[in-house]
Amino acid sequence: MTGSGPVAGATAEVVEVTGTGPIGPYTLLRVAAGGIEPGIPGQFFMLHPPGHVLPRPMSLCRVDGGELCFLIDAIGPGTRTLCALKAGERLHVLGPLGNGFDLDVPHPLIVGGGIGIAPFPYVAQVLGGGPAILGFRSAHHAEAAALLPGAEVALDPVLVTSLLPAEPMDVLACGPEPMLEAVRARAPQAQLAWEAPMACGYGACYGCVVEVDGRLQRLCVAGPVLRAA
Amino acid sequence: MSVSLLNGSGCLDALTAPGVAAQLDAFVTKTITPEPREGNPPVRIVETEAGMLNSIGLQGPGIDAFLTETLPRLAAQHLRVWVSVGGFSSSDYAGICERLEERDDVDVVELNLSCPNVDEAPESAAEIVAACRERTKARLYAKLSPANSDIAESARAVVAAGADGLTLVNTLRGMALDPATLKPRLARAFGGYSGPALKPVALACVLACARAVDVPIVGLGGVQSGQDALELIAAGASVVSLGTILFTDPAAPGRIRDELKCEATARGYGDPLEVRGVANG
Ligand SMILES: Cc1cc2nc3c(=O)[nH]c(=O)nc-3n(C[C@H](O)[C@H](O)[C@H](O)COP(=O)(O)OP(=O)(O)OC[C@H]3O[C@@H](n4cnc5c(N)ncnc54)[C@H](O)[C@@H]3O)c2cc1C
Ligand SMILES: Cc1cc2nc3c(=O)[nH]c(=O)nc-3n(C[C@H](O)[C@H](O)[C@H](O)COP(=O)(O)O)c2cc1C
Ligand code: FES
């Protein structure tokens, strides 16, 4: 584990925003990495939207030279503030946090739905490519598939699970809960990246619990990537 | 002697974040209950304009596993430990106090008399303190609710019943609605309101209690900076706790300790504690 600062494995730093840009309906936010390590794909970072009380969890989407990129869907006040940041503004970032994907698998297959594609460009960077199936609500949303060249794309009402190959693959999935449940039913060995509202991201608040093995556990500590079965 | 900085109960887990706990002068545990508790269903947290709501519902291992598993691990981290105690009757509280009595690794027992997320004990705060006082010689702090209509009177009553100190304040009950559906965002509808919005409430409670009783006061509620901490001390606190700020800034204890010193020096005080009571003039 690397990282410096009070949370083991993570670094807390105020970094500079280097720019933002639209990708379909989403925004790609770029920040100077500073001393922050990108970590393992599927781990996450807490980004603190200026003026808000709490930070927001975000997956690292891509590493470009000295920049960390986050793909953000503006669904509420915090994500809207993050997407409206301008180059030169400062942002408090803590991470990497949680457990990422185990990429040491023989046949990785990326399965992403909507904003759930966010962690996969970095997964593909680390894997050096690999097959991907992505599902989107509309052609406008599917513009984000450009982040994963070569990916197979399903548009509503076609479901990503209908494109899963017959032969067993090591599925790495992130997306809306119904999609993850459908993937879980098809691929018990899959690694699924879940979401929950989080206040701290490092095990302090007990706000992010989800049911794992029949018990309510903190997703930021036990996950966000969990084995399907 | 300088100002001690603690964490608010439930706002830090020293076992998962030992590096954050190590910056504090003492670690306050999440409230411990007689039996293990699963806590409330999610959604448990929501941000609001000037604070946050939590409805954790005292998730925890219960006193048995706390004594056999958690406490030895905290002791191994060389932390001074304050144990926050909760329950649903005075005998719940007193029973836990008795169990803790055998342990010399507990610095202070803080009685959480004010959790807005679970049903309250039928007895008054003073009755609970009195029942605990009979069963323990440990230092007992009473954590009171800011929703109390006459907190000074409560302070007098718990001190008369044997409390050695006060912790002020817990969260206020609040609710947030989803703007689209107009349904509550928390699964349990209500939650405890904490963060910046609580600071003026905490200042008023600390001052009112400092005028009413002569015991140490732990001040907390919305502290984000050394300036906020200094204001609580001016109102009468001798110890300051950090809650919600730890979620955004896990380095807050070190930062706020430094800022506190600077803020005191800038006003001509050698030590932040010299400010104690200045607001009460
Ligand atoms: C580990 C992790 C990684 C994430 N990565 C990304 C990412 O790369 N890109 C991205 O755009 N988003 C990501 N998210 C989701 C993102 O954190 C939330 O969308 C964000 O916190 C919402 O904040 P807000 O203030 O904009 O909206 P809020 O006002 O908080 O929420 C608006 C609506 O969304 C719901 N909601 C809020 N937070 C969540 C959540 N975490 N999961 C499900 N529903 C929620 C609320 O109940 C509400 O209905 C991730 C979440 C987690 C836990
Ligand atoms: C997520 C969360 C959990 C909490 N759990 C407890 C608890 O178990 N026992 C308790 O006495 N107070 C609990 N509190 C209240 C805090 O200790 C503190 O009194 C309150 O948050 C005000 O301080 P702040 O504004 O700095 O957060 C909790 C607060 C939060 C935000
Ligand atoms: S987000 Fe606070 S414990 Fe997981």
Coordinates of C-alpha atoms and ligand atoms in Angstrom, one line a residue:
Chain A
M1 CA 0.0 0.0 0.0
T2 CA 1.2 3.5 -0.8
G3 CA -0.3 6.8 0.0
S4 CA 0.5 9.4 2.7
G5 CA -1.7 10.9 5.3
P6 CA -4.0 9.7 7.9
V7 CA -6.1 7.2 5.9
A8 CA -3.9 4.1 5.1
G9 CA -3.2 3.6 1.4
A10 CA -4.8 6.9 0.5
T11 CA -3.5 10.5 0.0
A12 CA -5.5 13.6 0.8
E13 CA -4.5 16.6 -1.3
V14 CA -5.9 19.8 -2.7
V15 CA -5.3 19.6 -6.5
E16 CA -5.8 21.8 -9.4
V17 CA -8.6 21.3 -11.9
T18 CA -7.0 21.2 -15.4
G19 CA -10.3 21.1 -17.4
T20 CA -13.7 19.6 -18.1
G21 CA -15.4 18.6 -21.2
P22 CA -18.7 16.9 -22.3
I23 CA -18.9 13.2 -23.3
G24 CA -22.4 12.6 -24.4
P25 CA -24.5 13.7 -21.4
Y26 CA -21.6 13.2 -19.0
T27 CA -18.7 15.4 -18.0
L28 CA -15.0 14.4 -18.0
L29 CA -13.3 16.2 -15.1
R30 CA -9.5 16.4 -15.3
V31 CA -7.3 17.2 -12.3
A32 CA -3.6 17.4 -11.8
A33 CA -2.6 14.2 -10.0
G34 CA -0.1 15.8 -7.6
G35 CA 1.0 13.2 -5.1
I36 CA -2.2 11.1 -5.5
E37 CA -1.7 7.5 -6.7
P38 CA -4.2 6.2 -9.2
G39 CA -4.5 2.9 -7.3
I40 CA -6.2 -0.3 -8.6
P41 CA -9.0 0.1 -11.1
G42 CA -12.4 0.0 -9.3
Q43 CA -11.1 1.7 -6.3
F44 CA -12.6 5.2 -5.7
F45 CA -11.8 8.7 -4.7
M46 CA -13.7 11.2 -2.5
L47 CA -14.0 14.5 -4.4
H48 CA -15.2 17.4 -2.3
P49 CA -17.4 19.8 -4.3
P50 CA -16.5 23.3 -3.1
G51 CA -19.3 24.7 -0.9
H52 CA -20.7 21.3 0.0
V53 CA -20.7 19.7 3.4
L54 CA -19.7 16.2 2.2
P55 CA -17.4 14.8 -0.5
R56 CA -18.7 12.5 -3.3
P57 CA -17.4 9.1 -4.2
M58 CA -16.1 8.8 -7.8
S59 CA -14.3 6.1 -9.8
L60 CA -11.1 6.9 -11.5
C61 CA -12.0 6.8 -15.2
R62 CA -8.6 7.3 -16.8
V63 CA -5.0 8.3 -16.2
D64 CA -3.5 10.7 -18.7
G65 CA 0.1 11.6 -18.0
G66 CA 0.0 13.6 -14.8
E67 CA -3.8 13.9 -14.9
L68 CA -6.6 11.9 -13.2
C69 CA -9.9 11.9 -15.1
F70 CA -13.3 11.3 -13.6
L71 CA -16.5 10.7 -15.7
I72 CA -19.4 12.3 -13.9
D73 CA -23.1 12.2 -14.4
A74 CA -24.7 15.4 -13.0
I75 CA -27.7 13.9 -11.2
G76 CA -27.8 16.2 -8.1
P77 CA -26.3 19.2 -6.4
G78 CA -22.9 17.7 -5.6
T79 CA -22.3 16.2 -9.1
R80 CA -23.5 19.4 -10.7
T81 CA -21.0 21.4 -8.7
L82 CA -18.2 19.0 -9.8
C83 CA -19.2 19.2 -13.4
A84 CA -19.2 23.1 -13.3
L85 CA -15.6 23.3 -12.0
K86 CA -13.3 25.4 -14.2
A87 CA -9.6 25.0 -15.0
G88 CA -7.5 26.5 -12.3
E89 CA -10.0 25.9 -9.5
R90 CA -8.9 23.8 -6.5
L91 CA -10.4 20.5 -5.5
H92 CA -9.9 18.4 -2.3
V93 CA -9.3 14.7 -3.3
L94 CA -8.9 11.7 -1.0
G95 CA -7.9 8.3 -2.4
P96 CA -7.5 5.7 -3.7
L97 CA -10.0 4.0 -1.3
G98 CA -11.7 0.6 -1.0
N99 CA -11.1 -2.6 -2.9
G100 CA -10.8 -2.6 -6.7
F101 CA -11.1 -5.3 -9.4
D102 CA -8.9 -8.4 -9.3
L103 CA -7.5 -8.1 -12.8
D104 CA -5.4 -11.2 -12.5
V105 CA -8.0 -13.4 -14.2
P106 CA -7.7 -15.4 -17.4
H107 CA -10.6 -14.1 -19.5
P108 CA -11.6 -10.6 -18.4
L109 CA -14.8 -9.2 -19.9
I110 CA -15.9 -5.6 -19.1
V111 CA -19.7 -5.1 -18.7
G112 CA -20.8 -1.6 -18.1
G113 CA -24.1 0.2 -18.0
G114 CA -24.7 4.0 -18.2
I115 CA -22.4 6.0 -16.0
G116 CA -21.2 2.6 -14.7
I117 CA -18.7 2.6 -17.5
A118 CA -16.7 5.2 -15.5
P119 CA -14.1 2.8 -14.1
F120 CA -13.5 0.8 -17.3
P121 CA -11.3 3.0 -19.4
Y122 CA -8.7 2.7 -16.6
V123 CA -9.3 -1.0 -16.3
A124 CA -8.6 -1.3 -20.1
Q125 CA -5.5 0.9 -19.6
V126 CA -4.2 -1.5 -17.0
L127 CA -5.3 -4.7 -18.9
G128 CA -4.0 -3.3 -22.2
G129 CA -7.4 -3.6 -23.9
G130 CA -9.8 -6.5 -23.8
P131 CA -13.4 -7.2 -24.7
A132 CA -16.2 -4.9 -23.4
I133 CA -20.0 -4.9 -23.6
L134 CA -21.7 -1.5 -22.7
G135 CA -25.4 -0.7 -22.3
F136 CA -26.9 2.7 -22.6
R137 CA -30.3 4.4 -22.4
S138 CA -29.9 6.4 -25.7
A139 CA -27.6 7.1 -28.5
H140 CA -26.6 10.3 -26.8
H141 CA -25.5 8.4 -23.7
A142 CA -23.7 5.9 -25.9
E143 CA -21.3 8.6 -27.0
A144 CA -19.4 7.7 -23.9
A145 CA -18.6 4.3 -25.4
A146 CA -15.9 6.3 -27.3
L147 CA -13.9 6.0 -24.1
L148 CA -13.6 2.2 -24.7
P149 CA -12.7 1.8 -28.4
G150 CA -13.9 -1.5 -29.8
A151 CA -16.6 -2.1 -27.2
E152 CA -19.9 -3.7 -28.2
V153 CA -22.8 -1.4 -27.4
A154 CA -26.4 -2.3 -26.5
L155 CA -29.1 0.4 -26.6
D156 CA -32.3 0.2 -24.7
P157 CA -34.4 -1.9 -24.9
V158 CA -31.6 -4.4 -25.6
L159 CA -30.0 -5.5 -22.4
V160 CA -26.2 -5.9 -21.9
T161 CA -26.9 -9.4 -20.4
S162 CA -28.3 -10.5 -23.7
L163 CA -24.9 -9.9 -25.3
L164 CA -23.0 -12.0 -22.7
P165 CA -21.2 -14.8 -24.5
A166 CA -22.1 -18.4 -23.8
E167 CA -18.6 -19.4 -22.7
P168 CA -17.7 -18.5 -19.1
M169 CA -15.7 -15.3 -18.8
D170 CA -14.4 -13.4 -15.8
V171 CA -16.9 -10.6 -15.8
L172 CA -16.0 -7.2 -14.4
A173 CA -19.3 -5.2 -14.1
C174 CA -20.5 -1.8 -13.0
G175 CA -23.8 -0.2 -13.6
P176 CA -27.3 0.2 -12.2
E177 CA -28.5 -2.3 -9.6
P178 CA -30.9 -4.2 -11.9
M179 CA -28.1 -4.7 -14.4
L180 CA -25.7 -6.0 -11.6
E181 CA -28.4 -8.4 -10.3
A182 CA -28.9 -9.7 -13.9
V183 CA -25.2 -10.2 -14.3
R184 CA -25.0 -11.9 -10.9
A185 CA -27.7 -14.4 -12.0
R186 CA -25.8 -15.2 -15.2
A187 CA -22.2 -15.1 -14.0
P188 CA -21.7 -16.2 -10.3
Q189 CA -18.0 -15.6 -10.6
A190 CA -18.4 -12.0 -11.7
Q191 CA -16.8 -9.1 -9.8
L192 CA -19.4 -6.4 -9.4
A193 CA -18.8 -2.7 -8.5
W194 CA -21.7 -1.4 -6.3
E195 CA -22.8 2.0 -5.2
A196 CA -24.2 3.4 -2.0
P197 CA -24.4 7.0 -0.7
M198 CA -21.2 7.7 1.2
A199 CA -20.3 10.4 3.7
C200 CA -16.7 9.6 4.4
G201 CA -15.4 6.8 2.1
Y202 CA -13.0 5.4 4.7
G203 CA -15.1 3.5 7.2
A204 CA -15.9 6.3 9.7
C205 CA -19.6 7.0 9.3
Y206 CA -21.4 3.6 8.7
G207 CA -23.6 5.4 6.2
C208 CA -22.8 3.2 3.2
V209 CA -23.9 -0.2 4.4
V210 CA -25.2 -2.8 2.0
E211 CA -26.1 -6.4 2.6
V212 CA -23.0 -8.7 2.1
D213 CA -23.2 -12.3 3.2
G214 CA -26.5 -11.6 5.0
R215 CA -25.0 -8.8 7.1
L216 CA -25.1 -5.0 6.7
Q217 CA -21.4 -4.1 5.9
R218 CA -19.7 -0.9 5.0
L219 CA -19.4 -0.8 1.2
C220 CA -16.4 1.6 1.3
V221 CA -14.5 -1.0 3.4
A222 CA -15.8 -4.3 2.1
G223 CA -16.1 -3.1 -1.5
P224 CA -17.1 -1.3 -3.7
V225 CA -16.1 -4.3 -5.8
L226 CA -17.7 -7.5 -4.5
R227 CA -17.8 -11.1 -5.8
A228 CA -21.2 -12.0 -7.2
A229 CA -21.5 -15.2 -5.1
Chain B
M1 CA -2.0 21.7 29.5
S2 CA -3.7 22.5 26.2
V3 CA -7.1 21.9 24.6
S4 CA -7.8 18.2 24.0
L5 CA -9.3 17.3 20.6
L6 CA -11.6 14.2 20.4
N7 CA -13.9 12.8 17.8
G8 CA -17.6 12.9 18.1
S9 CA -19.0 9.4 18.9
G10 CA -20.0 7.6 15.7
C11 CA -17.9 9.8 13.5
L12 CA -14.7 7.7 13.4
D13 CA -13.7 4.0 13.6
A14 CA -10.2 3.9 15.0
L15 CA -9.9 0.3 13.9
T16 CA -10.4 1.1 10.2
A17 CA -8.7 4.5 10.3
P18 CA -6.0 4.3 13.0
G19 CA -4.0 7.2 11.4
V20 CA -7.0 9.5 12.0
A21 CA -7.5 8.4 15.6
A22 CA -3.7 8.8 16.3
Q23 CA -4.1 12.6 15.8
L24 CA -6.6 12.8 18.6
D25 CA -6.0 13.2 22.4
A26 CA -8.6 10.5 23.0
F27 CA -10.8 8.3 20.9
V28 CA -14.6 8.2 21.6
T29 CA -16.2 4.9 20.5
K30 CA -19.5 4.6 18.6
T31 CA -22.3 4.2 21.1
I32 CA -22.2 0.7 22.6
T33 CA -25.5 -1.0 23.4
P34 CA -26.3 -4.1 25.5
E35 CA -27.0 -6.3 22.4
P36 CA -25.5 -6.3 18.9
R37 CA -27.4 -4.0 16.6
E38 CA -27.7 -4.2 12.8
G39 CA -28.7 -0.5 12.7
N40 CA -31.3 1.1 10.4
P41 CA -31.8 0.2 6.8
P42 CA -30.2 2.3 4.1
V43 CA -30.5 5.1 2.9
R44 CA -28.8 6.3 6.1
I45 CA -27.1 9.6 5.1
V46 CA -28.1 12.7 3.1
E47 CA -26.4 16.0 2.6
T48 CA -28.5 19.1 3.1
E49 CA -27.8 22.8 2.5
A50 CA -25.8 23.4 5.6
G51 CA -25.3 20.0 7.2
M52 CA -26.1 16.4 6.9
L53 CA -28.6 13.9 8.2
N54 CA -27.7 10.5 9.5
S55 CA -29.9 7.6 10.5
I56 CA -27.3 5.0 11.4
G57 CA -29.4 3.6 14.3
L58 CA -26.5 2.6 16.6
Q59 CA -25.1 -0.2 14.5
G60 CA -22.6 -2.1 16.7
P61 CA -21.3 -5.3 18.1
G62 CA -23.0 -5.0 21.6
I63 CA -21.1 -4.9 24.9
D64 CA -19.9 -8.6 24.9
A65 CA -18.1 -8.4 21.6
F66 CA -17.0 -4.9 22.3
L67 CA -15.2 -6.1 25.5
T68 CA -13.7 -9.2 24.0
E69 CA -12.8 -8.0 20.5
T70 CA -12.9 -4.2 20.0
L71 CA -11.5 -2.9 23.3
P72 CA -8.3 -5.0 23.3
R73 CA -7.6 -3.9 19.7
L74 CA -8.1 -0.2 20.7
A75 CA -5.9 -0.7 23.7
A76 CA -3.2 -2.2 21.4
Q77 CA -3.3 1.1 19.4
H78 CA -2.3 3.0 22.7
L79 CA -5.4 5.2 22.5
R80 CA -7.0 6.8 25.4
V81 CA -10.5 5.4 25.1
W82 CA -13.8 7.1 25.9
V83 CA -16.6 4.6 25.7
S84 CA -20.0 5.9 24.5
V85 CA -22.8 4.0 26.2
G86 CA -26.4 3.7 25.0
G87 CA -29.5 1.8 25.9
F88 CA -33.3 1.7 26.1
S89 CA -33.7 1.9 29.9
S90 CA -31.6 3.0 32.9
S91 CA -30.7 -0.6 33.7
D92 CA -29.3 -1.0 30.2
Y93 CA -27.0 1.9 30.7
A94 CA -26.1 0.8 34.3
G95 CA -25.5 -2.7 33.2
I96 CA -22.9 -1.6 30.6
C97 CA -21.3 0.7 33.1
E98 CA -20.9 -2.2 35.5
R99 CA -19.2 -4.3 32.8
L100 CA -16.8 -1.5 31.9
E101 CA -16.0 -1.0 35.6
E102 CA -13.6 -4.1 35.5
R103 CA -11.5 -2.5 32.7
D104 CA -8.7 -0.2 33.3
D105 CA -8.3 0.7 29.6
V106 CA -11.4 3.0 29.7
D107 CA -10.7 6.6 30.4
V108 CA -14.2 8.1 30.5
V109 CA -17.7 6.6 30.1
E110 CA -19.9 9.0 28.0
L111 CA -23.6 8.4 28.4
N112 CA -25.4 9.0 25.1
L113 CA -28.7 10.3 26.5
S114 CA -29.8 11.8 23.2
C115 CA -29.7 9.7 20.1
P116 CA -32.4 10.9 17.8
N117 CA -32.4 7.7 15.8
V118 CA -33.6 5.1 18.3
D119 CA -36.4 5.0 20.9
E120 CA -35.5 6.8 24.1
A121 CA -35.3 5.3 27.5
P122 CA -38.4 6.2 29.5
E123 CA -36.4 7.5 32.5
S124 CA -35.0 11.1 32.6
A125 CA -31.4 11.8 31.9
A126 CA -30.7 12.4 35.6
E127 CA -32.3 9.0 36.5
I128 CA -30.0 7.2 34.0
V129 CA -26.9 9.1 35.3
A130 CA -27.9 8.2 38.9
A131 CA -28.3 4.5 38.1
C132 CA -24.9 4.5 36.4
R133 CA -23.3 6.4 39.2
E134 CA -24.3 3.6 41.6
R135 CA -22.5 1.0 39.5
T136 CA -19.3 2.7 38.5
K137 CA -16.5 4.8 39.8
A138 CA -15.4 5.7 36.2
R139 CA -15.5 9.4 35.1
L140 CA -19.1 9.8 33.7
Y141 CA -19.9 12.4 31.0
A142 CA -23.5 13.0 30.1
K143 CA -24.1 13.8 26.4
L144 CA -27.2 15.9 26.1
S145 CA -29.6 16.8 23.3
P146 CA -29.7 20.3 21.9
A147 CA -33.4 19.8 21.5
N148 CA -33.8 20.1 25.2
S149 CA -36.0 23.1 26.0
D150 CA -34.0 24.0 29.2
I151 CA -30.6 22.4 28.8
A152 CA -29.2 24.3 31.8
E153 CA -31.8 22.7 34.0
S154 CA -30.9 19.2 32.5
A155 CA -27.2 20.0 33.1
R156 CA -27.9 20.8 36.8
A157 CA -29.9 17.6 37.2
V158 CA -27.3 15.3 35.7
V159 CA -24.5 16.9 37.6
A160 CA -26.5 16.6 40.8
A161 CA -27.0 12.9 39.9
G162 CA -23.3 12.3 39.7
A163 CA -22.1 13.3 36.2
D164 CA -18.4 14.4 36.2
G165 CA -18.7 16.3 32.9
L166 CA -21.0 17.2 29.9
T167 CA -20.7 16.5 26.2
L168 CA -22.6 19.2 24.2
V169 CA -24.2 18.6 21.7
N170 CA -25.7 15.6 20.0
T171 CA -27.5 16.0 16.7
L172 CA -30.9 17.6 16.2
R173 CA -33.7 15.6 14.6
G174 CA -34.3 16.6 11.0
M175 CA -35.7 15.4 7.6
A176 CA -34.9 15.9 4.0
L177 CA -37.3 15.3 1.0
D178 CA -36.5 14.2 -2.5
P179 CA -37.3 17.2 -4.6
A180 CA -38.9 15.1 -7.3
T181 CA -41.1 12.7 -5.3
L182 CA -41.4 14.8 -2.1
K183 CA -40.8 11.5 -0.2
P184 CA -38.3 11.3 2.7
R185 CA -34.7 10.6 1.4
L186 CA -33.8 8.6 4.5
A187 CA -35.3 5.1 4.8
R188 CA -36.4 6.0 8.3
A189 CA -37.6 9.5 7.3
F190 CA -35.9 11.2 10.3
G191 CA -32.2 11.6 11.0
G192 CA -29.8 13.4 13.2
Y193 CA -28.8 16.8 11.8
S194 CA -25.1 17.6 12.1
G195 CA -22.4 19.9 10.6
P196 CA -22.0 23.6 10.1
A197 CA -25.7 24.4 10.8
L198 CA -25.3 23.0 14.4
K199 CA -22.5 25.4 15.5
P200 CA -24.7 28.3 16.8
V201 CA -26.9 25.8 18.6
A202 CA -23.8 24.2 20.2
L203 CA -22.4 27.6 21.2
A204 CA -25.7 28.5 22.9
C205 CA -25.9 25.1 24.7
V206 CA -22.3 25.3 25.9
L207 CA -22.7 28.8 27.3
A208 CA -26.0 28.0 29.0
C209 CA -24.5 24.9 30.7
A210 CA -21.3 26.7 31.6
R211 CA -23.3 29.2 33.5
A212 CA -25.3 26.5 35.3
V213 CA -22.7 24.0 36.4
D214 CA -19.0 23.9 37.2
V215 CA -17.8 20.7 35.4
P216 CA -15.7 20.1 32.3
I217 CA -17.6 20.5 29.0
V218 CA -16.8 18.8 25.7
G219 CA -18.0 21.1 23.0
L220 CA -19.0 19.8 19.6
G221 CA -21.3 20.7 16.8
G222 CA -20.3 22.0 13.4
V223 CA -16.6 22.6 14.1
Q224 CA -14.7 23.0 10.9
S225 CA -11.8 25.2 11.8
G226 CA -9.6 26.4 14.6
Q227 CA -11.8 29.5 14.8
D228 CA -14.9 27.4 15.4
A229 CA -13.1 25.4 18.1
L230 CA -11.9 28.6 19.8
E231 CA -15.5 29.9 19.9
L232 CA -16.7 26.8 21.7
I233 CA -13.9 27.3 24.2
A234 CA -14.9 30.9 24.7
A235 CA -18.4 29.7 25.4
G236 CA -17.2 27.4 28.1
A237 CA -15.9 24.2 26.6
S238 CA -12.5 22.8 27.8
V239 CA -12.4 19.9 25.3
V240 CA -13.5 20.1 21.6
S241 CA -14.8 17.2 19.5
L242 CA -14.9 16.9 15.7
G243 CA -17.7 15.1 14.0
T244 CA -18.9 15.7 10.4
I245 CA -15.7 17.5 9.4
L246 CA -13.8 14.2 9.7
F247 CA -15.8 12.9 6.7
T248 CA -14.4 15.6 4.4
D249 CA -11.1 16.1 6.0
P250 CA -9.5 13.1 7.8
A251 CA -6.5 15.4 8.6
A252 CA -8.8 17.8 10.4
P253 CA -7.5 17.1 14.0
G254 CA -3.9 18.1 13.1
R255 CA -5.1 21.1 11.0
I256 CA -7.5 22.4 13.6
R257 CA -5.0 22.0 16.5
D258 CA -2.6 24.2 14.5
E259 CA -5.3 26.7 13.6
L260 CA -6.5 26.9 17.2
K261 CA -3.0 27.8 18.4
C262 CA -2.7 30.5 15.7
E263 CA -6.2 31.9 16.4
A264 CA -5.4 32.2 20.1
T265 CA -2.0 33.7 19.5
A266 CA -3.5 36.3 17.1
R267 CA -5.8 37.4 19.9
G268 CA -2.9 37.7 22.4
Y269 CA -3.5 34.5 24.3
G270 CA -0.6 32.2 25.1
D271 CA -2.8 29.1 25.1
P272 CA -6.3 28.5 23.7
L273 CA -7.6 27.4 27.1
E274 CA -7.1 30.9 28.4
V275 CA -10.0 31.9 26.2
R276 CA -12.4 29.6 28.3
G277 CA -15.4 31.5 29.4
V278 CA -14.6 34.8 27.6
A279 CA -18.0 34.8 26.0
N280 CA -19.6 34.6 29.4
G281 CA -19.1 38.2 30.4
Ligands
LIG1 C1 -17.7 3.8 -5.2 C2 -18.5 4.7 -6.0 C3 -18.1 5.2 -7.2 C4 -18.8 6.1 -8.0 N1 -18.3 6.5 -9.2 C5 -19.0 7.4 -9.9 C6 -18.5 7.9 -11.1 O1 -17.4 7.5 -11.5 N2 -19.3 8.8 -11.8 C7 -20.5 9.3 -11.3 O2 -21.1 10.1 -12.0 N3 -21.0 8.8 -10.2 C8 -20.3 7.9 -9.4 N4 -20.8 7.5 -8.2 C9 -22.1 8.0 -7.8 C10 -22.0 9.4 -7.2 O3 -21.2 9.3 -6.1 C11 -23.3 10.0 -6.8 O4 -24.1 10.1 -8.0 C12 -23.2 11.3 -6.2 O5 -22.7 11.2 -4.9 C13 -24.5 12.1 -6.1 O6 -24.3 13.3 -5.5 P1 -25.3 14.5 -5.8 O7 -25.1 15.5 -4.7 O8 -25.1 15.0 -7.1 O9 -26.7 13.9 -5.8 P2 -27.6 13.6 -4.5 O10 -28.5 14.8 -4.2 O11 -26.8 13.1 -3.4 O12 -28.4 12.4 -5.1 C14 -29.4 12.6 -6.2 C15 -30.1 11.3 -6.3 O13 -29.2 10.1 -6.5 C16 -29.3 9.2 -5.4 N5 -27.9 8.9 -5.0 C17 -27.0 9.6 -4.4 N6 -25.9 9.0 -4.2 C18 -26.0 7.8 -4.7 C19 -25.2 6.7 -4.9 N7 -23.9 6.7 -4.5 N8 -25.7 5.6 -5.5 C20 -27.0 5.5 -5.9 N9 -27.8 6.6 -5.8 C21 -27.3 7.7 -5.2 C22 -30.0 10.0 -4.3 O14 -30.8 9.1 -3.5 C23 -30.9 10.9 -5.1 O15 -32.1 10.3 -5.6 C24 -20.1 6.5 -7.5 C25 -20.6 6.1 -6.3 C26 -19.8 5.2 -5.5 C27 -20.3 4.7 -4.2
LIG2 C1 -22.9 9.5 11.0 C2 -23.0 10.0 12.5 C3 -23.1 9.0 13.5 C4 -23.2 9.4 14.8 N1 -23.3 8.4 15.8 C5 -23.4 8.8 17.1 C6 -23.4 7.9 18.1 O1 -23.4 6.6 17.9 N2 -23.5 8.3 19.4 C7 -23.5 9.6 19.7 O2 -23.5 10.0 20.9 N3 -23.5 10.6 18.8 C8 -23.4 10.2 17.5 N4 -23.4 11.2 16.5 C9 -23.4 12.6 16.9 C10 -21.9 13.2 16.9 O3 -21.1 12.6 17.9 C11 -22.0 14.7 17.2 O4 -22.6 14.9 18.5 C12 -22.8 15.5 16.2 O5 -22.5 15.0 14.9 C13 -22.5 17.0 16.2 O6 -21.1 17.3 15.8 P1 -20.7 17.7 14.3 O7 -21.6 18.8 13.8 O8 -19.3 18.1 14.4 O9 -20.9 16.5 13.4 C14 -23.2 10.8 15.1 C15 -23.1 11.7 14.1 C16 -23.0 11.4 12.8 C17 -22.9 12.4 11.7
FES3 S1 -18.8 6.0 3.6 FE1 -18.6 6.3 5.7 S2 -18.4 4.2 6.4 FE2 -18.5 4.0 4.2

